[in-house]
PDB file of C-alpha atoms in Angstrom:
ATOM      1  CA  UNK A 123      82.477 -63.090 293.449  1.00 47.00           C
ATOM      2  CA  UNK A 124      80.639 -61.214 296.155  1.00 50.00           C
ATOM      3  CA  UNK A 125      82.515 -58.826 298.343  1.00 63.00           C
ATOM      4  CA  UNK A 126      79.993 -59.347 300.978  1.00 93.00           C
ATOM      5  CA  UNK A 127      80.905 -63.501 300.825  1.00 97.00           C
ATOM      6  CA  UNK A 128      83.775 -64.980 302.776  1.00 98.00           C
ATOM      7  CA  UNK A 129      86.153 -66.709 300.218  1.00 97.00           C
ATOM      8  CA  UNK A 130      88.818 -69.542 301.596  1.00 98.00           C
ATOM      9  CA  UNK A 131      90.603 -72.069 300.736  1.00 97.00           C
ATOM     10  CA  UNK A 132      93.929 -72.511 301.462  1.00 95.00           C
ATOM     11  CA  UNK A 133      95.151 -72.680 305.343  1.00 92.00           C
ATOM     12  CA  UNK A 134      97.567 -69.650 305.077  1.00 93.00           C
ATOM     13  CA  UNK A 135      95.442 -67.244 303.103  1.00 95.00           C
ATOM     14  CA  UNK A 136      92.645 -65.195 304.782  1.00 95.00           C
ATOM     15  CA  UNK A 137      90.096 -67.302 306.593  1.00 98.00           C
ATOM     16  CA  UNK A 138      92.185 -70.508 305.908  1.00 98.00           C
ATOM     17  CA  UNK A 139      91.745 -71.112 309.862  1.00 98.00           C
ATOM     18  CA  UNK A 140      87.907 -72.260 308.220  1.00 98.00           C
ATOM     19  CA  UNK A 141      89.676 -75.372 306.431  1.00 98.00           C
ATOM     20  CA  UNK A 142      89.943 -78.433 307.493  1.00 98.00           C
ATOM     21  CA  UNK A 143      93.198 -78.582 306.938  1.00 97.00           C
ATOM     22  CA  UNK A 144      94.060 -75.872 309.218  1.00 98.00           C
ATOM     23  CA  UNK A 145      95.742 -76.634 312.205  1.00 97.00           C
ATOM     24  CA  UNK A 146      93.840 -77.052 315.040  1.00 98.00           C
ATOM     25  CA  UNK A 147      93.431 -80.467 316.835  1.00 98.00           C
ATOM     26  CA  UNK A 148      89.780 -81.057 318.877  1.00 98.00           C
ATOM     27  CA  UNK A 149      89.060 -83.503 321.467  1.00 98.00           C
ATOM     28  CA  UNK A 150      86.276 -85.686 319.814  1.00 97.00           C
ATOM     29  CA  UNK A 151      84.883 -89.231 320.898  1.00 95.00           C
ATOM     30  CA  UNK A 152      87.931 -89.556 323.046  1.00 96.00           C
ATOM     31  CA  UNK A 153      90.799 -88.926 321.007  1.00 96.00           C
ATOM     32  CA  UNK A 154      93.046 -85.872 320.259  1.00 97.00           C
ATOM     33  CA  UNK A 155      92.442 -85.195 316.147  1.00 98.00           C
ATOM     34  CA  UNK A 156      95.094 -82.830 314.851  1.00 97.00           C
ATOM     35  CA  UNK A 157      92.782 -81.294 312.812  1.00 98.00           C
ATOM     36  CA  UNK A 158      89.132 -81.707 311.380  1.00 98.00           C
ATOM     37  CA  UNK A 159      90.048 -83.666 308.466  1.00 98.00           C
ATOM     38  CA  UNK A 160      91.902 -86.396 310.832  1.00 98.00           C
ATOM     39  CA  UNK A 161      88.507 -86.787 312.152  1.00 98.00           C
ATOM     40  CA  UNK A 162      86.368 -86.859 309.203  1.00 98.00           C
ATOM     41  CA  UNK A 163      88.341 -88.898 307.327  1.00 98.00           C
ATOM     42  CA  UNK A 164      88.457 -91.264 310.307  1.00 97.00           C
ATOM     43  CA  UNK A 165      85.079 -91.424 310.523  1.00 97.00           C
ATOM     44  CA  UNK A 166      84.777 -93.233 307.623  1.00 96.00           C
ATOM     45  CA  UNK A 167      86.471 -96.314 308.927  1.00 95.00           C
ATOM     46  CA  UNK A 168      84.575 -96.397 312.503  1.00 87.00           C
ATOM     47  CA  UNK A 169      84.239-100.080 312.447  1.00 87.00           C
ATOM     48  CA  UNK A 170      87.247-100.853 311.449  1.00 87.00           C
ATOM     49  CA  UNK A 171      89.828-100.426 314.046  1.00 91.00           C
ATOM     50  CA  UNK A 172      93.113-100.660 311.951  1.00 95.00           C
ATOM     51  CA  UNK A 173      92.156 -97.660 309.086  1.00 95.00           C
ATOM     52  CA  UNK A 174      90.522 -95.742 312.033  1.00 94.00           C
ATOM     53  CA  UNK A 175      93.944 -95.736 313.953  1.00 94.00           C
ATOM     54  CA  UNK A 176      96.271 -95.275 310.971  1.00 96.00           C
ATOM     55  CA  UNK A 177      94.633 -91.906 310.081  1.00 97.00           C
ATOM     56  CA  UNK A 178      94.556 -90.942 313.994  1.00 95.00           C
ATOM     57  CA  UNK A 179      98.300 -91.601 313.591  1.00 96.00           C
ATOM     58  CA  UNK A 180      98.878 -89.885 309.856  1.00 98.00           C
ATOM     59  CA  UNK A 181     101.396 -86.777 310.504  1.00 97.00           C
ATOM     60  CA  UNK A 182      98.980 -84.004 308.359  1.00 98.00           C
ATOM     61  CA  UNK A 183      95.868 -83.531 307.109  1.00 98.00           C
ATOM     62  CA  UNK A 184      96.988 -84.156 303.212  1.00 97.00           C
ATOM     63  CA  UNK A 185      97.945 -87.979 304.314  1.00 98.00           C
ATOM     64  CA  UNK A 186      94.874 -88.328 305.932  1.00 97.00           C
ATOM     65  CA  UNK A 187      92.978 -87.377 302.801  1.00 96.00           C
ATOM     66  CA  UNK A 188      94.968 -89.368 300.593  1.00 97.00           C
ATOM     67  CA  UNK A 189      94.871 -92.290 302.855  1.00 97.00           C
ATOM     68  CA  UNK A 190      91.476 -92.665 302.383  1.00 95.00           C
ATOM     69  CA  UNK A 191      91.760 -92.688 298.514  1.00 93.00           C
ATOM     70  CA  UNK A 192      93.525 -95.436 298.424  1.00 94.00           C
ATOM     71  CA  UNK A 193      91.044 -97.552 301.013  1.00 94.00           C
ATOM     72  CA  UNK A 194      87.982 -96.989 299.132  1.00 90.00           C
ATOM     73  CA  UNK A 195      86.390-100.190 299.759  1.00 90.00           C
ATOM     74  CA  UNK A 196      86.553-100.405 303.593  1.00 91.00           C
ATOM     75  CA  UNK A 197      84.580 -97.441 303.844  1.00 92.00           C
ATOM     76  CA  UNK A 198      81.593 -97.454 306.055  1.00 94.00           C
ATOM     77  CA  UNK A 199      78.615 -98.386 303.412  1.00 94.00           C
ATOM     78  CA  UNK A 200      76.309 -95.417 305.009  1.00 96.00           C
ATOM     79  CA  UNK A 201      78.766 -92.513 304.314  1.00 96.00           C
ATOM     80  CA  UNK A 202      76.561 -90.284 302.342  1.00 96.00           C
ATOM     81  CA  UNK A 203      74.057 -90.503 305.096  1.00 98.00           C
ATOM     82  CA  UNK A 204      75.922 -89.420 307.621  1.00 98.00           C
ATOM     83  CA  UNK A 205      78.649 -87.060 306.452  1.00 98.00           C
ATOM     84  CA  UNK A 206      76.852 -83.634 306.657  1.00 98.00           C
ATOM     85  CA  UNK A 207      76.494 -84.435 310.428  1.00 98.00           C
ATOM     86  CA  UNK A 208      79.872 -85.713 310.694  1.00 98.00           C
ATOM     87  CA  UNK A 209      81.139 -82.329 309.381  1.00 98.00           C
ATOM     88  CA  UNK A 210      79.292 -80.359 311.564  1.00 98.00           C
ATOM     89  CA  UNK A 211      80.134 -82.306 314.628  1.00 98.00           C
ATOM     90  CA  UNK A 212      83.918 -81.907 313.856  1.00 98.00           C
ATOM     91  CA  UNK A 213      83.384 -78.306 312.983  1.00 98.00           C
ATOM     92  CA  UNK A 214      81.194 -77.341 315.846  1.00 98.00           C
ATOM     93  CA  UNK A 215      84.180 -79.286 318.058  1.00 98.00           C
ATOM     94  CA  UNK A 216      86.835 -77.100 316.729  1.00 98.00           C
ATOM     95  CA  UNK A 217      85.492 -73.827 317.313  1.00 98.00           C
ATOM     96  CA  UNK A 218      84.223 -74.478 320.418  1.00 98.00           C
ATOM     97  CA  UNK A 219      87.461 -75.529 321.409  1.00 98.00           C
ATOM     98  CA  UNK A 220      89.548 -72.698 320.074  1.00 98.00           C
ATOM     99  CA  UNK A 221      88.317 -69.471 321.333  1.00 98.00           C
ATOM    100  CA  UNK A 222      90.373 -67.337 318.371  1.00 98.00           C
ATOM    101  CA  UNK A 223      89.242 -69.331 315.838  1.00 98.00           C
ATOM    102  CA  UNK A 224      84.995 -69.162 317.387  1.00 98.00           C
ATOM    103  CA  UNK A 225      85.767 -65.364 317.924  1.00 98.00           C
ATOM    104  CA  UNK A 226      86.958 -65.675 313.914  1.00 98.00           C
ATOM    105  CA  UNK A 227      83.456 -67.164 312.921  1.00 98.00           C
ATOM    106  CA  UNK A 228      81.308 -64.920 315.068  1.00 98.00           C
ATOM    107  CA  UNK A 229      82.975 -61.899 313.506  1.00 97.00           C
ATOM    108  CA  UNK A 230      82.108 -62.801 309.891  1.00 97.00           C
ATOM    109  CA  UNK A 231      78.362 -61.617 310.787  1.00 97.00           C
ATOM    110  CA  UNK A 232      75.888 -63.171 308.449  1.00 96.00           C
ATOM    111  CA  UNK A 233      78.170 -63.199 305.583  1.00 98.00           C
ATOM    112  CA  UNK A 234      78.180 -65.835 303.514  1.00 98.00           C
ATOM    113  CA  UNK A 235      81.137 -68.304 303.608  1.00 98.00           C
ATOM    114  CA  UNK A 236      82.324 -70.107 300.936  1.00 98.00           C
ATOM    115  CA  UNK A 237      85.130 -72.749 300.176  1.00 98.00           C
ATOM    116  CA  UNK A 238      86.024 -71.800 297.448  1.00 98.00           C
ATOM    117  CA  UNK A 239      87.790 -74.209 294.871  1.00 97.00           C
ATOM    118  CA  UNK A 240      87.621 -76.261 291.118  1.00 97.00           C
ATOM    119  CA  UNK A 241      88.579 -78.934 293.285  1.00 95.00           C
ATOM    120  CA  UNK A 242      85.475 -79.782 295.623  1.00 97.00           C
ATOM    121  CA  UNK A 243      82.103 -79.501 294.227  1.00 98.00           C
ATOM    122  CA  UNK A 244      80.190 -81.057 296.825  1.00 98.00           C
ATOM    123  CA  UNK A 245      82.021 -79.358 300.217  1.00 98.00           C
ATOM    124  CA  UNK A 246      83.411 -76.143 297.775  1.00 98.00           C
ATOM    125  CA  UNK A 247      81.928 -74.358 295.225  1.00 98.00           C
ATOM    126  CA  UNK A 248      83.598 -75.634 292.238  1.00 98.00           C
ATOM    127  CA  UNK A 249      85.126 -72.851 291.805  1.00 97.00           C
ATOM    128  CA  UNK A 250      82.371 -71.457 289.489  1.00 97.00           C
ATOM    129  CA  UNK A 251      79.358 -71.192 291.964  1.00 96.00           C
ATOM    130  CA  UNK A 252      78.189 -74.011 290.801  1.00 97.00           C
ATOM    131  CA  UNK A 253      79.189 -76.170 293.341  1.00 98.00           C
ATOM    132  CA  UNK A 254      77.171 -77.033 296.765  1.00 98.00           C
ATOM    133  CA  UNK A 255      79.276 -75.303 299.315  1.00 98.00           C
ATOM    134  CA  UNK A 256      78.038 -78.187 302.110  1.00 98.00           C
ATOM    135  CA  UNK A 257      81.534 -77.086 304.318  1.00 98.00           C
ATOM    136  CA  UNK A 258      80.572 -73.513 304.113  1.00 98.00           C
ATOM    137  CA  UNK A 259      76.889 -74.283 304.670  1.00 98.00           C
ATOM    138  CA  UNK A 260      78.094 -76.383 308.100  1.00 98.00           C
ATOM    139  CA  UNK A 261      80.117 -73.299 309.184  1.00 98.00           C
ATOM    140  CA  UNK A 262      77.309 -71.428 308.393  1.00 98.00           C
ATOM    141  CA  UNK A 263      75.279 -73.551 310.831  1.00 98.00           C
ATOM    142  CA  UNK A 264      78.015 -73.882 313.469  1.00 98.00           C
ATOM    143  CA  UNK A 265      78.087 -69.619 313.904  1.00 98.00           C
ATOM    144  CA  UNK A 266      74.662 -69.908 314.182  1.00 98.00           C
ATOM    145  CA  UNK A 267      74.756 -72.896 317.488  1.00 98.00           C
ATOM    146  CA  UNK A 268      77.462 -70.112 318.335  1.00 98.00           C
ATOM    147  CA  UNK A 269      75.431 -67.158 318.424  1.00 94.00           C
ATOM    148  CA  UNK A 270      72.718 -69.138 320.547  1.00 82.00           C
ATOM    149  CA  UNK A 271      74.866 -70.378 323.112  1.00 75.00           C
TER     150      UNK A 271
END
């Protein structure tokens, strides 16, 4: 690993704040989200009213993740379209919202940020490299709308 990147993963190590599952509810489309992941996984379900409410409801982020795994098939047929923006609006929410946690982001620089896990290769980097990185590529993008505004 680089010791210029930004590692995370876990909520309670350094730069956990960056996960999802961190703690940190945002004010998006209406409703209070207790954290990121509430939303995204939500977002999944947006025209169905009863999955959309029982995540809104779930008591952690780990429940809302799992709740989704075992509702495969309602899921909103354009997912993959739209879940990069998704992210990013659910991102860009929660650091605008938290001051600590923007002043967190902005102080990284231009590093590179990484989620960094063997269990994500699409939003981590599969714990090899090999994997995408799309969350730390949206946080990338969010310090950047930062920085300009």
């Amino acid at each position: 690993m680089s010791d210029t990147s930004i590692y995370f993963y876990r909520r309670n190590e350094p730069f956990g704040e960056f996960s999802n599952f961190y703690i940190s509810p945002i004010e998006l489309d209406g409703y209070t989200w207790p954290t990121t992941e509430h939303y995204f996984q939500a977002q999944k379900y947006i025209s169905n009213e009863t999955h959309f409410q029982n995540i809104l409801q779930l008591a952690t982020p780990r429940e809302a993740f799992a709740y989704v795994r075992t509702h495969k098939s309602a899921r909103r047929p354009d997912w993959d379209d739209v879940k990069d923006e998704i992210m990013f609006k659910a991102c860009l929410a929660k650091f605008q919202q938290h001051p600590k946690l923007k002043e967190l982001l902005l102080s990284t620089g231009d590093r590179t940020i990484v989620e960094h896990t063997t269990n994500d290769s699409y939003w981590a980097d599969g714990g090899d490299g090999t994997g995408r990185n799309q969350l730390g590529i949206t946080l990338m993008k969010v310090r950047h709308n930062l920085k300009d505004n």
